[in-house]
Coordinates of C-alpha atoms and ligand atoms in Angstrom, one line a residue:
M143 CA 32.3 -34.0 -8.1
R144 CA 29.4 -35.3 -10.9
K145 CA 29.9 -34.8 -14.6
N146 CA 29.1 -31.1 -15.7
V147 CA 28.1 -29.6 -12.2
Y148 CA 29.9 -26.5 -11.6
L149 CA 29.5 -25.4 -8.3
C150 CA 30.6 -22.0 -6.9
T151 CA 31.7 -22.3 -3.6
Y152 CA 29.7 -19.9 -1.6
F153 CA 25.7 -21.1 -0.7
F154 CA 19.8 -21.4 -0.9
Y155 CA 11.8 -21.0 -1.2
M156 CA 9.3 -19.4 -4.0
C157 CA 11.1 -18.9 -6.8
G158 CA 11.9 -17.8 -10.6
I159 CA 12.2 -19.9 -13.4
V160 CA 13.1 -19.1 -16.9
G161 CA 14.0 -21.5 -20.3
Y162 CA 14.7 -20.5 -23.6
I163 CA 15.0 -22.1 -27.1
G164 CA 15.7 -20.2 -30.0
K165 CA 18.1 -19.0 -32.3
Q166 CA 20.3 -16.6 -30.1
E167 CA 22.8 -17.8 -26.9
A168 CA 20.3 -18.8 -24.4
Y169 CA 23.0 -17.8 -21.2
P170 CA 22.4 -13.9 -22.1
V171 CA 18.6 -14.3 -22.5
L172 CA 18.4 -16.6 -19.4
I173 CA 21.0 -14.5 -16.7
K174 CA 18.8 -11.0 -17.7
G175 CA 15.5 -13.3 -17.0
L176 CA 17.1 -14.5 -13.5
H177 CA 17.4 -10.4 -12.8
R178 CA 13.6 -9.6 -13.8
L179 CA 12.9 -12.4 -11.6
E180 CA 15.2 -12.3 -8.5
Y181 CA 12.2 -10.3 -6.6
R182 CA 10.7 -13.9 -6.6
G183 CA 14.0 -15.2 -4.8
Y184 CA 17.6 -14.8 -4.2
D185 CA 19.1 -17.4 -2.1
S186 CA 21.0 -19.0 -4.9
S187 CA 20.4 -19.2 -8.7
G188 CA 21.6 -21.6 -11.5
V189 CA 21.1 -22.5 -15.3
A190 CA 21.4 -25.7 -17.5
L191 CA 22.3 -25.6 -21.2
I192 CA 22.8 -27.9 -24.0
D193 CA 25.9 -27.0 -26.2
K194 CA 26.6 -27.7 -29.6
Q195 CA 27.6 -31.2 -28.9
K196 CA 24.5 -31.5 -27.5
E197 CA 25.8 -32.2 -24.0
L198 CA 24.0 -30.6 -21.1
S199 CA 25.7 -28.9 -18.5
V200 CA 24.7 -27.3 -15.0
Y201 CA 26.2 -24.4 -13.2
K202 CA 25.2 -23.1 -9.9
A203 CA 25.8 -20.5 -7.5
K204 CA 24.7 -19.3 -3.9
G205 CA 23.9 -16.0 -3.4
R206 CA 22.3 -13.7 -6.1
V207 CA 22.5 -14.0 -9.5
S208 CA 25.3 -11.6 -9.8
D209 CA 26.9 -14.4 -7.7
L210 CA 26.1 -16.7 -10.4
E211 CA 27.4 -14.7 -13.4
E212 CA 30.3 -13.7 -11.5
F213 CA 31.1 -17.7 -11.1
C214 CA 30.1 -18.2 -14.9
K215 CA 32.7 -15.9 -16.4
S216 CA 35.3 -18.1 -16.7
K217 CA 33.3 -20.7 -18.2
A218 CA 32.9 -21.3 -21.7
I219 CA 29.3 -21.3 -21.8
S220 CA 27.3 -21.8 -25.0
G221 CA 24.0 -23.6 -26.2
T222 CA 20.5 -22.1 -27.6
L223 CA 18.8 -24.0 -25.6
G224 CA 18.7 -23.6 -21.6
I225 CA 16.8 -23.5 -18.3
A226 CA 17.4 -20.9 -15.7
H227 CA 16.4 -20.7 -11.8
T228 CA 16.6 -18.4 -8.5
R229 CA 15.9 -19.8 -5.7
W230 CA 13.8 -18.9 -2.2
A231 CA 14.5 -22.5 -0.3
T232 CA 11.7 -24.4 0.8
H233 CA 13.5 -27.7 1.4
G234 CA 17.2 -27.4 2.3
E235 CA 19.1 -24.6 3.6
P236 CA 20.4 -22.2 0.7
N237 CA 23.3 -24.1 -1.1
N238 CA 24.9 -24.7 -4.3
V239 CA 23.9 -28.5 -3.6
N240 CA 20.3 -27.1 -3.3
A241 CA 20.6 -24.8 -5.8
H242 CA 18.3 -25.7 -9.4
P243 CA 18.7 -26.9 -11.8
H244 CA 18.9 -30.4 -10.8
Y245 CA 20.1 -33.7 -12.7
S246 CA 18.7 -36.9 -12.6
Q247 CA 20.6 -40.1 -11.2
S248 CA 22.1 -40.5 -15.1
E249 CA 22.7 -37.0 -15.4
N250 CA 21.1 -37.2 -18.6
L251 CA 17.9 -34.5 -17.7
A252 CA 17.9 -31.3 -15.8
L253 CA 15.1 -29.6 -14.5
I254 CA 13.9 -26.1 -12.3
H255 CA 11.1 -26.2 -10.1
N256 CA 8.8 -23.3 -8.7
G257 CA 6.2 -24.8 -5.9
I258 CA 6.4 -27.8 -3.2
I259 CA 6.1 -31.4 -4.0
E260 CA 4.3 -32.3 -0.5
N261 CA 4.4 -36.1 -0.9
Y262 CA 8.2 -36.2 -1.7
A263 CA 9.3 -37.8 1.4
V264 CA 7.2 -41.0 0.1
L265 CA 8.2 -40.5 -3.6
K266 CA 12.1 -40.3 -2.4
E267 CA 11.9 -43.9 -0.1
G268 CA 10.2 -45.5 -3.3
L269 CA 13.3 -44.3 -5.5
I270 CA 15.9 -45.2 -2.9
R271 CA 14.3 -48.7 -2.8
E272 CA 14.9 -48.5 -6.5
G273 CA 18.5 -47.5 -6.3
Y274 CA 18.6 -43.9 -6.6
T275 CA 20.6 -42.0 -4.9
F276 CA 20.2 -38.2 -3.8
Q277 CA 22.6 -35.1 -3.5
S278 CA 20.3 -32.2 -2.2
E279 CA 18.0 -32.3 0.5
T280 CA 15.1 -30.8 -2.0
D281 CA 11.7 -32.2 -3.1
T282 CA 13.0 -30.9 -6.6
E283 CA 15.5 -33.4 -7.1
V284 CA 12.9 -36.3 -6.1
L285 CA 10.8 -34.9 -9.0
I286 CA 13.5 -35.3 -11.8
Q287 CA 14.8 -38.6 -10.2
L288 CA 11.3 -39.9 -10.7
I289 CA 10.7 -38.6 -14.2
E290 CA 13.7 -40.7 -15.4
Y291 CA 13.0 -43.6 -13.1
V292 CA 9.5 -43.7 -15.1
K293 CA 10.7 -43.0 -18.5
I294 CA 13.4 -45.9 -18.2
S295 CA 11.4 -48.3 -16.3
N296 CA 8.4 -47.8 -19.0
R297 CA 10.5 -47.4 -21.7
V298 CA 8.4 -43.9 -22.9
D299 CA 9.7 -40.8 -24.1
L300 CA 10.1 -37.7 -21.9
C301 CA 6.9 -36.1 -22.2
T302 CA 5.4 -39.1 -21.6
A303 CA 7.5 -39.6 -18.5
I304 CA 6.6 -36.3 -17.2
Q305 CA 3.0 -37.0 -17.4
L306 CA 2.9 -40.2 -15.6
A307 CA 5.4 -38.8 -13.0
L308 CA 3.5 -35.7 -12.5
K309 CA 0.4 -37.9 -12.0
Q310 CA 2.1 -39.2 -8.7
V311 CA 2.8 -35.8 -7.7
V312 CA 0.9 -33.9 -4.6
G313 CA 1.8 -30.2 -4.5
A314 CA 2.3 -27.6 -6.9
Y315 CA 4.7 -26.9 -9.6
A316 CA 6.2 -25.1 -12.4
I317 CA 8.5 -27.2 -13.9
A318 CA 10.5 -27.2 -17.2
V319 CA 13.1 -30.4 -18.2
I320 CA 15.9 -30.5 -20.7
E321 CA 17.8 -33.8 -21.8
N322 CA 21.3 -34.4 -22.8
G323 CA 21.8 -35.2 -26.4
N324 CA 18.4 -33.2 -27.1
P325 CA 18.9 -29.9 -28.1
D326 CA 15.6 -29.5 -29.5
L327 CA 13.4 -30.0 -27.2
L328 CA 11.9 -27.9 -24.1
I329 CA 9.4 -29.2 -21.7
A330 CA 7.3 -27.1 -19.2
A331 CA 4.3 -27.9 -16.9
R332 CA 2.2 -26.4 -14.1
K333 CA -0.2 -26.8 -11.6
S334 CA -1.0 -24.3 -8.8
S335 CA 2.4 -22.5 -9.7
P336 CA 2.5 -19.3 -12.6
L337 CA 4.0 -20.4 -15.8
V338 CA 3.9 -18.6 -18.9
V339 CA 5.2 -19.6 -22.8
G340 CA 6.4 -16.6 -24.9
I341 CA 6.0 -16.9 -28.5
G342 CA 8.8 -15.3 -30.3
D343 CA 10.1 -15.4 -34.0
A344 CA 11.5 -18.8 -34.0
E345 CA 12.2 -18.8 -30.3
F346 CA 10.4 -19.4 -27.1
F347 CA 10.2 -18.7 -23.9
I348 CA 9.0 -20.1 -20.7
A349 CA 8.7 -17.8 -17.5
S350 CA 7.4 -17.5 -13.9
D351 CA 6.0 -14.5 -15.1
A352 CA 6.4 -12.3 -18.3
S353 CA 9.1 -9.8 -17.2
P354 CA 12.0 -12.1 -18.7
I355 CA 9.7 -12.4 -21.6
V356 CA 8.2 -8.9 -22.7
E357 CA 11.3 -7.8 -24.2
Y358 CA 11.4 -10.4 -26.9
T359 CA 7.9 -10.8 -27.8
K360 CA 4.4 -9.6 -26.9
Q361 CA 2.6 -12.7 -27.3
V362 CA 2.2 -15.2 -24.8
I363 CA 0.3 -18.3 -23.5
Y364 CA -0.6 -18.2 -19.9
L365 CA -0.5 -22.3 -18.8
E366 CA -3.2 -23.6 -17.2
D367 CA -3.5 -26.5 -14.2
E368 CA -1.6 -29.7 -15.1
E369 CA -0.8 -28.5 -18.7
I370 CA 2.3 -29.6 -20.5
A371 CA 3.9 -27.2 -22.9
I372 CA 6.2 -29.3 -25.4
I373 CA 8.1 -27.4 -27.1
Q374 CA 10.2 -28.2 -30.1
R375 CA 12.6 -26.0 -32.0
N376 CA 10.6 -23.8 -34.8
E377 CA 8.0 -25.3 -33.8
P378 CA 4.7 -23.8 -32.6
P379 CA 4.4 -25.1 -28.8
K380 CA 2.0 -27.8 -28.9
I381 CA -0.1 -28.0 -25.1
V382 CA -1.2 -31.3 -23.7
N383 CA -2.6 -32.1 -20.1
L384 CA -1.2 -35.3 -18.0
N385 CA -3.5 -37.7 -20.1
N386 CA -2.0 -36.5 -23.2
V387 CA -5.1 -34.7 -24.8
E388 CA -4.0 -31.8 -27.2
Q389 CA -5.5 -28.7 -25.8
T390 CA -6.0 -25.5 -27.7
P391 CA -4.4 -22.7 -26.2
Q392 CA -5.2 -18.8 -25.8
I393 CA -2.7 -16.6 -26.9
S394 CA -2.7 -13.2 -25.0
Q395 CA -1.0 -9.8 -25.8
L396 CA 1.2 -8.4 -23.1
E397 CA 0.5 -5.1 -22.0
L398 CA 3.8 -4.8 -19.7
S399 CA 6.2 -2.3 -21.1
L400 CA 10.0 -2.8 -20.3
N401 CA 10.7 0.7 -18.8
A402 CA 8.3 -0.6 -16.1
L403 CA 11.0 -3.2 -15.0
E404 CA 13.9 -0.5 -14.9
K405 CA 14.3 1.7 -11.9
G406 CA 14.4 5.0 -13.8
G407 CA 17.0 6.9 -12.2
Y408 CA 16.1 5.7 -9.0
P409 CA 18.4 4.2 -6.4
H410 CA 16.3 1.3 -5.7
F411 CA 12.7 0.4 -7.1
M412 CA 10.9 0.7 -3.9
L413 CA 11.7 4.5 -4.0
K414 CA 10.6 4.8 -7.5
E415 CA 7.4 2.7 -6.8
I416 CA 7.0 5.6 -3.8
F417 CA 7.2 8.1 -6.3
E418 CA 4.9 6.8 -8.6
Q419 CA 1.9 6.8 -6.5
P420 CA 0.2 9.7 -7.9
R421 CA 0.2 8.0 -11.4
T422 CA -0.7 4.5 -10.4
L423 CA -3.6 6.0 -8.6
K424 CA -4.6 8.1 -11.6
D425 CA -4.3 4.9 -13.6
C426 CA -6.2 2.8 -10.7
M427 CA -9.0 5.3 -11.4
R428 CA -9.2 5.7 -14.7
G429 CA -12.5 4.9 -16.5
R430 CA -13.8 3.9 -13.1
I431 CA -14.5 7.4 -11.6
N432 CA -16.4 9.9 -14.0
V433 CA -15.8 13.2 -12.4
E434 CA -18.0 15.3 -14.8
N435 CA -21.1 12.7 -13.5
N436 CA -19.7 12.4 -10.4
N437 CA -19.6 8.7 -10.4
V438 CA -18.1 5.7 -9.4
T439 CA -18.5 2.2 -11.0
L440 CA -16.3 -1.0 -11.1
S441 CA -17.7 -3.4 -13.4
G442 CA -17.2 -6.1 -11.3
I443 CA -19.5 -4.5 -8.8
I444 CA -22.3 -3.8 -11.5
D445 CA -22.0 -7.3 -13.1
N446 CA -22.9 -8.6 -9.8
K447 CA -25.1 -6.0 -8.6
E448 CA -27.5 -8.2 -6.6
K449 CA -24.5 -10.3 -4.8
F450 CA -23.4 -7.4 -3.2
L451 CA -26.7 -5.7 -2.6
N452 CA -28.0 -9.1 -0.8
A453 CA -24.5 -9.6 0.8
K454 CA -25.4 -10.7 4.8
R455 CA -21.7 -10.5 5.4
I456 CA -17.9 -9.9 3.5
L457 CA -15.1 -12.0 4.4
I458 CA -11.8 -10.6 3.1
L459 CA -9.1 -12.7 2.6
A460 CA -5.4 -11.8 2.2
C461 CA -1.8 -11.9 3.7
G462 CA 0.6 -9.3 4.6
T463 CA 0.1 -5.5 3.3
S464 CA -2.8 -6.8 1.3
W465 CA -4.6 -7.9 4.5
H466 CA -3.5 -4.4 6.2
A467 CA -5.5 -3.4 3.0
G468 CA -8.0 -5.6 3.8
L469 CA -8.6 -3.9 7.4
I470 CA -9.4 -0.9 5.8
G471 CA -11.8 -2.4 3.5
E472 CA -13.6 -3.3 6.8
Y473 CA -13.9 0.2 8.0
L474 CA -14.9 1.2 4.6
F475 CA -17.5 -1.5 3.6
E476 CA -19.1 -1.4 7.3
E477 CA -18.9 2.4 7.4
L478 CA -20.4 3.3 4.1
C479 CA -22.5 0.2 3.3
R480 CA -23.4 -1.4 6.2
I481 CA -22.4 -4.8 5.5
P482 CA -20.5 -6.8 8.2
V483 CA -17.1 -7.6 7.5
E484 CA -14.7 -10.1 8.7
V485 CA -10.9 -10.0 8.0
E486 CA -9.1 -13.0 8.0
Y487 CA -5.0 -13.7 7.3
S488 CA -5.6 -16.5 4.3
S489 CA -3.3 -19.1 5.9
E490 CA -5.5 -19.1 9.4
F491 CA -8.6 -19.1 7.9
R492 CA -7.7 -22.2 5.5
Y493 CA -7.1 -24.1 8.4
R494 CA -9.8 -23.2 11.0
K495 CA -12.8 -24.9 9.7
P496 CA -14.3 -21.3 8.8
I497 CA -18.3 -20.8 8.8
I498 CA -18.5 -19.9 4.7
Y499 CA -22.3 -19.1 3.7
P500 CA -23.3 -19.3 0.0
D501 CA -24.5 -15.7 0.2
D502 CA -21.3 -14.5 1.9
I503 CA -19.0 -12.4 -0.3
V504 CA -15.2 -13.3 -0.2
I505 CA -12.5 -10.6 -1.4
A506 CA -9.3 -11.8 -2.1
I507 CA -6.8 -9.3 -1.9
S508 CA -3.2 -10.1 -3.5
Q509 CA -0.2 -7.8 -5.3
S510 CA 1.1 -11.2 -7.1
G511 CA -2.3 -12.9 -7.6
E512 CA -0.2 -16.0 -6.6
T513 CA -0.2 -16.1 -3.0
A514 CA -0.6 -19.8 -2.1
D515 CA -2.4 -19.2 1.3
T516 CA -4.8 -16.6 -0.2
L517 CA -5.4 -19.5 -3.3
A518 CA -6.2 -22.3 -1.0
A519 CA -8.7 -20.1 0.8
I520 CA -10.5 -19.0 -2.2
E521 CA -11.1 -22.5 -3.0
Q522 CA -12.3 -23.7 0.1
A523 CA -14.7 -20.4 -0.3
K524 CA -15.9 -21.5 -3.7
A525 CA -16.4 -24.9 -2.6
A526 CA -18.8 -23.9 0.0
G527 CA -20.6 -22.0 -2.6
A528 CA -19.5 -18.6 -1.7
F529 CA -18.8 -15.6 -4.5
V530 CA -15.3 -14.6 -4.6
Y531 CA -14.3 -11.4 -5.8
G532 CA -10.0 -10.9 -6.4
I533 CA -8.5 -7.4 -6.2
C534 CA -5.1 -7.8 -7.7
N535 CA -2.2 -6.2 -9.4
V536 CA -0.6 -8.9 -11.9
V537 CA -2.7 -9.6 -15.2
G538 CA -3.4 -13.3 -16.0
S539 CA -2.0 -14.1 -12.3
S540 CA -3.4 -17.3 -10.3
I541 CA -6.1 -15.8 -8.1
P542 CA -8.1 -13.9 -11.1
R543 CA -8.0 -16.9 -13.2
N544 CA -9.6 -18.6 -9.9
T545 CA -11.9 -15.9 -8.6
H546 CA -15.7 -15.4 -10.0
S547 CA -14.9 -11.6 -10.5
G548 CA -12.6 -8.9 -9.7
S549 CA -10.9 -5.7 -10.3
Y550 CA -7.4 -5.3 -11.0
T551 CA -5.3 -2.6 -9.4
H552 CA -3.3 -1.6 -12.4
V553 CA -0.3 -0.1 -11.1
G554 CA 2.1 -1.8 -13.1
P555 CA 4.6 -4.5 -11.9
E556 CA 5.6 -3.9 -8.1
I557 CA 9.7 -5.2 -8.1
G558 CA 10.8 -4.1 -4.7
V559 CA 9.9 -6.8 -1.9
A560 CA 8.2 -3.9 0.3
S561 CA 5.1 -3.4 -1.3
T562 CA 4.1 0.1 -1.4
K563 CA 1.9 1.4 -4.5
A564 CA 0.5 -2.0 -4.8
F565 CA -0.9 -1.0 -1.0
T566 CA -2.4 2.8 -2.1
A567 CA -3.7 1.1 -4.8
Q568 CA -5.6 -2.3 -3.3
V569 CA -7.0 0.8 -0.6
L570 CA -8.6 2.7 -3.7
V571 CA -10.0 -0.2 -5.0
L572 CA -11.7 -0.9 -2.0
I573 CA -12.8 2.6 -1.8
M574 CA -14.0 2.6 -5.1
M575 CA -16.1 -0.6 -4.6
A576 CA -17.5 0.4 -1.0
L577 CA -18.6 3.9 -2.5
N578 CA -20.1 2.1 -5.9
I579 CA -21.7 -0.1 -3.7
A580 CA -23.4 2.4 -1.0
K581 CA -24.5 4.5 -3.8
E582 CA -26.4 1.4 -5.2
K583 CA -27.9 0.0 -1.4
K584 CA -28.3 4.1 -0.5
T585 CA -26.7 3.6 2.4
I586 CA -24.6 6.9 1.6
S587 CA -26.0 10.4 1.4
Q588 CA -25.6 12.0 -1.9
E589 CA -24.1 14.8 -0.1
Q590 CA -21.1 12.5 1.3
Y591 CA -21.1 10.2 -2.0
E592 CA -20.1 13.5 -3.9
R593 CA -17.9 14.9 -1.5
T594 CA -15.7 11.5 -1.0
L595 CA -15.4 11.8 -4.8
T596 CA -14.3 15.2 -5.4
E597 CA -12.0 14.4 -2.6
L598 CA -10.8 11.1 -4.1
V599 CA -9.6 12.8 -7.3
Q600 CA -7.5 15.1 -5.3
I601 CA -5.7 12.1 -3.9
P602 CA -3.0 12.3 -6.4
P603 CA -2.1 15.7 -6.4
K604 CA -2.0 15.4 -2.9
I605 CA 0.5 12.9 -2.6
E606 CA 3.0 14.9 -4.8
M607 CA 2.6 17.2 -2.2
I608 CA 3.7 14.8 0.6
L609 CA 6.7 13.6 -1.5
K610 CA 8.0 17.0 -2.0
Q611 CA 8.9 16.5 1.8
N612 CA 11.4 13.7 0.9
E613 CA 14.7 15.8 1.9
K614 CA 12.8 16.6 5.5
I615 CA 12.1 13.0 5.4
E616 CA 15.3 11.7 4.9
D617 CA 16.5 14.0 7.5
L618 CA 14.5 13.0 10.0
S619 CA 15.4 9.1 9.4
K620 CA 18.9 9.8 10.4
I621 CA 17.5 10.6 14.1
F622 CA 16.4 7.0 14.1
T623 CA 18.9 4.9 12.8
Y624 CA 19.7 4.3 16.1
A625 CA 16.4 2.3 17.4
H626 CA 16.2 -0.9 17.9
N627 CA 12.3 -1.0 18.5
F628 CA 9.5 1.2 17.1
I629 CA 5.7 1.7 17.8
Y630 CA 3.3 2.7 15.4
M631 CA -0.2 4.0 16.4
G632 CA -3.5 5.0 15.2
R633 CA -6.9 4.6 15.7
G634 CA -9.9 3.9 13.1
Y635 CA -8.8 4.1 9.8
S636 CA -5.4 5.1 10.9
Y637 CA -4.9 2.0 13.0
P638 CA -4.2 -0.4 10.2
V639 CA -2.1 2.0 8.4
A640 CA 0.1 1.8 11.5
M641 CA 0.5 -1.7 11.2
E642 CA 1.4 -1.5 7.6
G643 CA 4.1 1.4 8.4
A644 CA 5.7 -0.9 11.3
L645 CA 5.6 -3.9 8.9
K646 CA 7.5 -1.4 6.1
L647 CA 10.3 -0.7 8.9
K648 CA 10.5 -4.5 10.1
E649 CA 11.3 -5.8 6.7
I650 CA 13.5 -3.4 4.9
S651 CA 15.5 -2.4 8.1
Y652 CA 15.3 -5.2 10.3
I653 CA 14.0 -3.2 12.9
H654 CA 11.7 -4.6 15.3
A655 CA 8.3 -2.4 15.1
E656 CA 4.7 -3.2 16.6
G657 CA 1.7 -1.1 15.2
Y658 CA -1.2 -0.8 18.0
P659 CA -4.6 0.8 18.1
A660 CA -3.7 3.7 19.9
A661 CA -6.5 3.0 23.1
E662 CA -4.9 -0.7 23.3
M663 CA -1.4 1.1 24.7
K664 CA -2.5 1.5 28.0
H665 CA -3.4 -2.3 28.3
G666 CA 0.0 -3.1 28.1
P667 CA 2.3 -2.0 25.6
I668 CA 2.6 1.4 27.1
A669 CA 5.3 -0.2 29.4
L670 CA 7.8 -0.5 26.3
I671 CA 7.8 3.3 26.6
D672 CA 11.0 5.3 27.7
Q673 CA 13.3 8.1 25.9
E674 CA 14.5 5.3 23.6
M675 CA 11.7 4.7 22.3
P676 CA 10.2 6.2 19.2
V677 CA 6.2 6.1 19.0
V678 CA 4.9 7.0 15.1
V679 CA 1.4 8.5 16.0
I680 CA -1.0 9.1 13.0
A681 CA -2.8 12.0 14.4
T682 CA -4.5 13.7 11.4
H683 CA -8.2 15.2 11.8
N684 CA -10.8 12.6 12.6
T685 CA -13.4 11.6 14.7
T686 CA -11.0 10.1 17.0
Y687 CA -8.4 13.0 16.7
D688 CA -9.2 13.9 20.7
K689 CA -8.7 10.8 21.7
T690 CA -5.3 10.2 19.8
I691 CA -4.3 13.7 21.7
S692 CA -4.8 11.9 25.0
N693 CA -3.0 9.0 24.0
I694 CA -0.2 11.3 22.8
Q695 CA -0.1 12.9 26.2
E696 CA 0.0 9.3 28.0
I697 CA 3.3 8.8 25.6
K698 CA 4.8 11.8 26.4
A699 CA 4.0 11.4 30.2
R700 CA 6.4 8.6 29.9
S701 CA 9.5 10.2 27.9
G702 CA 8.6 8.0 24.6
R703 CA 9.7 10.5 21.2
I704 CA 7.1 11.2 19.1
L705 CA 7.1 11.5 15.6
A706 CA 3.7 12.6 14.3
I707 CA 1.7 12.5 11.6
V708 CA -0.3 15.8 11.3
N709 CA -2.8 18.0 9.0
K710 CA -1.3 21.2 8.2
Y711 CA -1.2 23.8 11.1
D712 CA -2.0 21.7 13.6
Q713 CA -0.5 23.5 16.0
K714 CA -1.8 21.4 19.2
V715 CA 0.2 18.2 18.1
K716 CA 3.1 20.2 16.8
D717 CA 3.7 21.2 20.8
M718 CA 3.7 18.1 22.1
A719 CA 5.0 16.2 19.4
D720 CA 8.8 16.0 19.2
Y721 CA 9.0 15.8 15.4
T722 CA 6.3 16.1 12.8
I723 CA 5.3 15.6 9.2
E724 CA 2.4 17.2 7.4
I725 CA 0.0 16.0 5.2
P726 CA -2.7 17.6 3.6
E727 CA -6.8 17.0 5.2
T728 CA -8.9 14.8 3.2
E729 CA -12.1 12.9 3.9
E730 CA -11.5 10.5 7.0
C731 CA -12.2 7.1 4.7
L732 CA -9.4 8.4 2.3
D733 CA -6.8 9.4 4.7
P734 CA -5.4 5.9 4.5
L735 CA -3.7 6.9 0.9
L736 CA -2.4 10.1 2.5
S737 CA -0.7 8.8 5.7
I738 CA 0.8 6.2 4.7
I739 CA 2.9 7.8 2.1
P740 CA 5.7 9.4 4.9
L741 CA 5.4 6.0 6.7
Q742 CA 6.9 4.4 3.4
L743 CA 9.7 7.3 2.6
L744 CA 10.4 7.0 6.4
S745 CA 11.2 3.2 6.7
Y746 CA 12.9 3.6 3.0
H747 CA 15.3 6.0 4.3
I748 CA 16.4 4.5 7.8
A749 CA 17.1 0.9 5.6
V750 CA 19.0 3.2 3.1
K751 CA 20.7 4.5 6.4
K752 CA 21.3 1.1 7.6
G753 CA 22.9 -0.3 4.5
R754 CA 20.0 -2.5 4.2
D755 CA 19.3 -4.4 0.7
V756 CA 15.8 -2.3 0.4
D757 CA 15.1 -3.9 -3.0
M758 CA 15.3 -7.5 -1.8
P759 CA 15.9 -7.6 2.1
R760 CA 16.9 -11.0 3.9
N761 CA 14.5 -13.8 4.2
L762 CA 11.5 -12.6 2.0
A763 CA 10.4 -13.2 -1.5
K764 CA 7.8 -10.9 -3.5
S765 CA 5.2 -13.5 -4.3
V766 CA 4.6 -16.0 -1.8
T767 CA 3.7 -18.9 -3.8
V768 CA 4.3 -21.5 -0.7
E769 CA 2.0 -22.0 2.5
Ligands
M6R1128 O1 1.3 -10.8 -3.5 P1 0.4 -10.6 -2.2 O2 -0.4 -9.8 -2.0 O3 -0.9 -11.8 -1.8 O4 1.6 -10.8 -1.2 C1 0.9 -10.8 0.7 C2 2.5 -11.1 1.5 O5 3.3 -11.8 0.8 C3 2.9 -9.4 0.8 O6 2.0 -8.5 1.0 C4 4.3 -9.3 1.8 O7 3.7 -9.0 3.3 C5 5.0 -7.8 1.3 N1 6.2 -8.5 1.7 C6 4.8 -6.8 2.1 O8 5.4 -5.8 1.9

């Protein structure tokens, strides 16, 4: 085994990185930071520290951060400079060897990395020709070897070596490097992967987001693409670019609170986040809805009014749950604003030579603001001259910084990997945008506008009413834990909700589930229906209510087991369904904000009953910063 690599004998894409230099012992700060970043990846983790003897050591373990802690318990770990990483594997399976930090060939340098080095194979071949050998299958090890090779062959200092090496790299990176024998220097750099520098009192932090930093300082610098932070002990960080030109960093004040990062008495973050929704939706409306004047305004819309009024088309780009919110946006903008809408998966859009017009409005939706496919799709839309509007949750993340304008959802950190409160806030922002544009375009009657607004402010208390049925939904979940498959169906605004309900169930319970437009069932999927198949139907009062009733009858006739989401006093559906969950009535275009709540709770309870790791389901990570 190589010197000072302590591998835990267990086994690890998107990752979280954290680094510390200062007066405290680095290890506890790094471990706490890794726990906060664990939502970004949790296949394996590791730390590297430089001790009093100025010696560099690396400790790695397959599994969760707690496995690393367990492994490190018996080790005499010390040092006030360190870097740490929690991994979601992209190159090489999750194991100790592939875990970060990675050493350079001489073991003088250690590096952590979030992102992908796309030309790693070519770089690796060149290094092998120069006599370099590789322990892991990762692209990251190639980068640290390259830095060392450049440093030695050009006889330059570490920072210059990093600059020269990064100029050869194609891909995305947020990295931090430390050097054996140098306990006073931490260097970090980024391109297309997020990196924040925290400025404390004679101590400095680097991290993938502010969550590991907020406990120690509220002052941060968000590094820009191709910037390098040179952090010398007891000196303010110096920011330079790849050409060594010094940059003037902007110091931002964090608004994040520590409480928002804790479970607050709930067994899981997901349950806490489901229960937070009455408050998060009020936060999202704050300053945007004026009840006295019956008015909704979003500054991003008002500042770009002409663009929205003249838009011939809206393109919505997103992934996963955010894409489902986008589908609801399609119904909203077409119904209320009479603007044609196309909703695209960012990953498909970017590779299919899309037609983008300069008078298109592109709306990019992302909770994390870091989704690689959405970021790339945004660049493509910008290059074609379109105006790009972001709907994001994480303040200061890459998407808000790379779009022309936008709106934050303001729901605070969402930590459970399954998105819940971010989804309802994305839908709420789309509703407020559609109302704002429709009013300006005069495509909505004053009466409908006011009625919708009045109903909108009633959504938080109505969600409270649904949440009161948590125990009932928990009881219902027991009936369904046996199921291997689920179908969710809905029409109109309820169709994207059906898809979102199915995604929630899949990702946290590992039960296969499909979301379908109810009328499409008879074109194929109805063949799946038998007495074993639970069918969740969103059957609230809307324009297609009677049609949905017919679709329920079709399922009933084939012995499917129906769990219906119904409005109160709906005896008709209650008589047909095997089980029902009641939700209050509202305006049709607002219904998704209510109908998704019981589906979130249902998936949560089924997953808990099945003993799943609800907040960190297998194979997933919160923020998909690789394509
Ligand atoms: O951060 P983003 O909203 O861009 O993330 C998009 C998807 O990765 C995300 O919604 C994912 O589908 C969630 N796990 C859904 O719960």
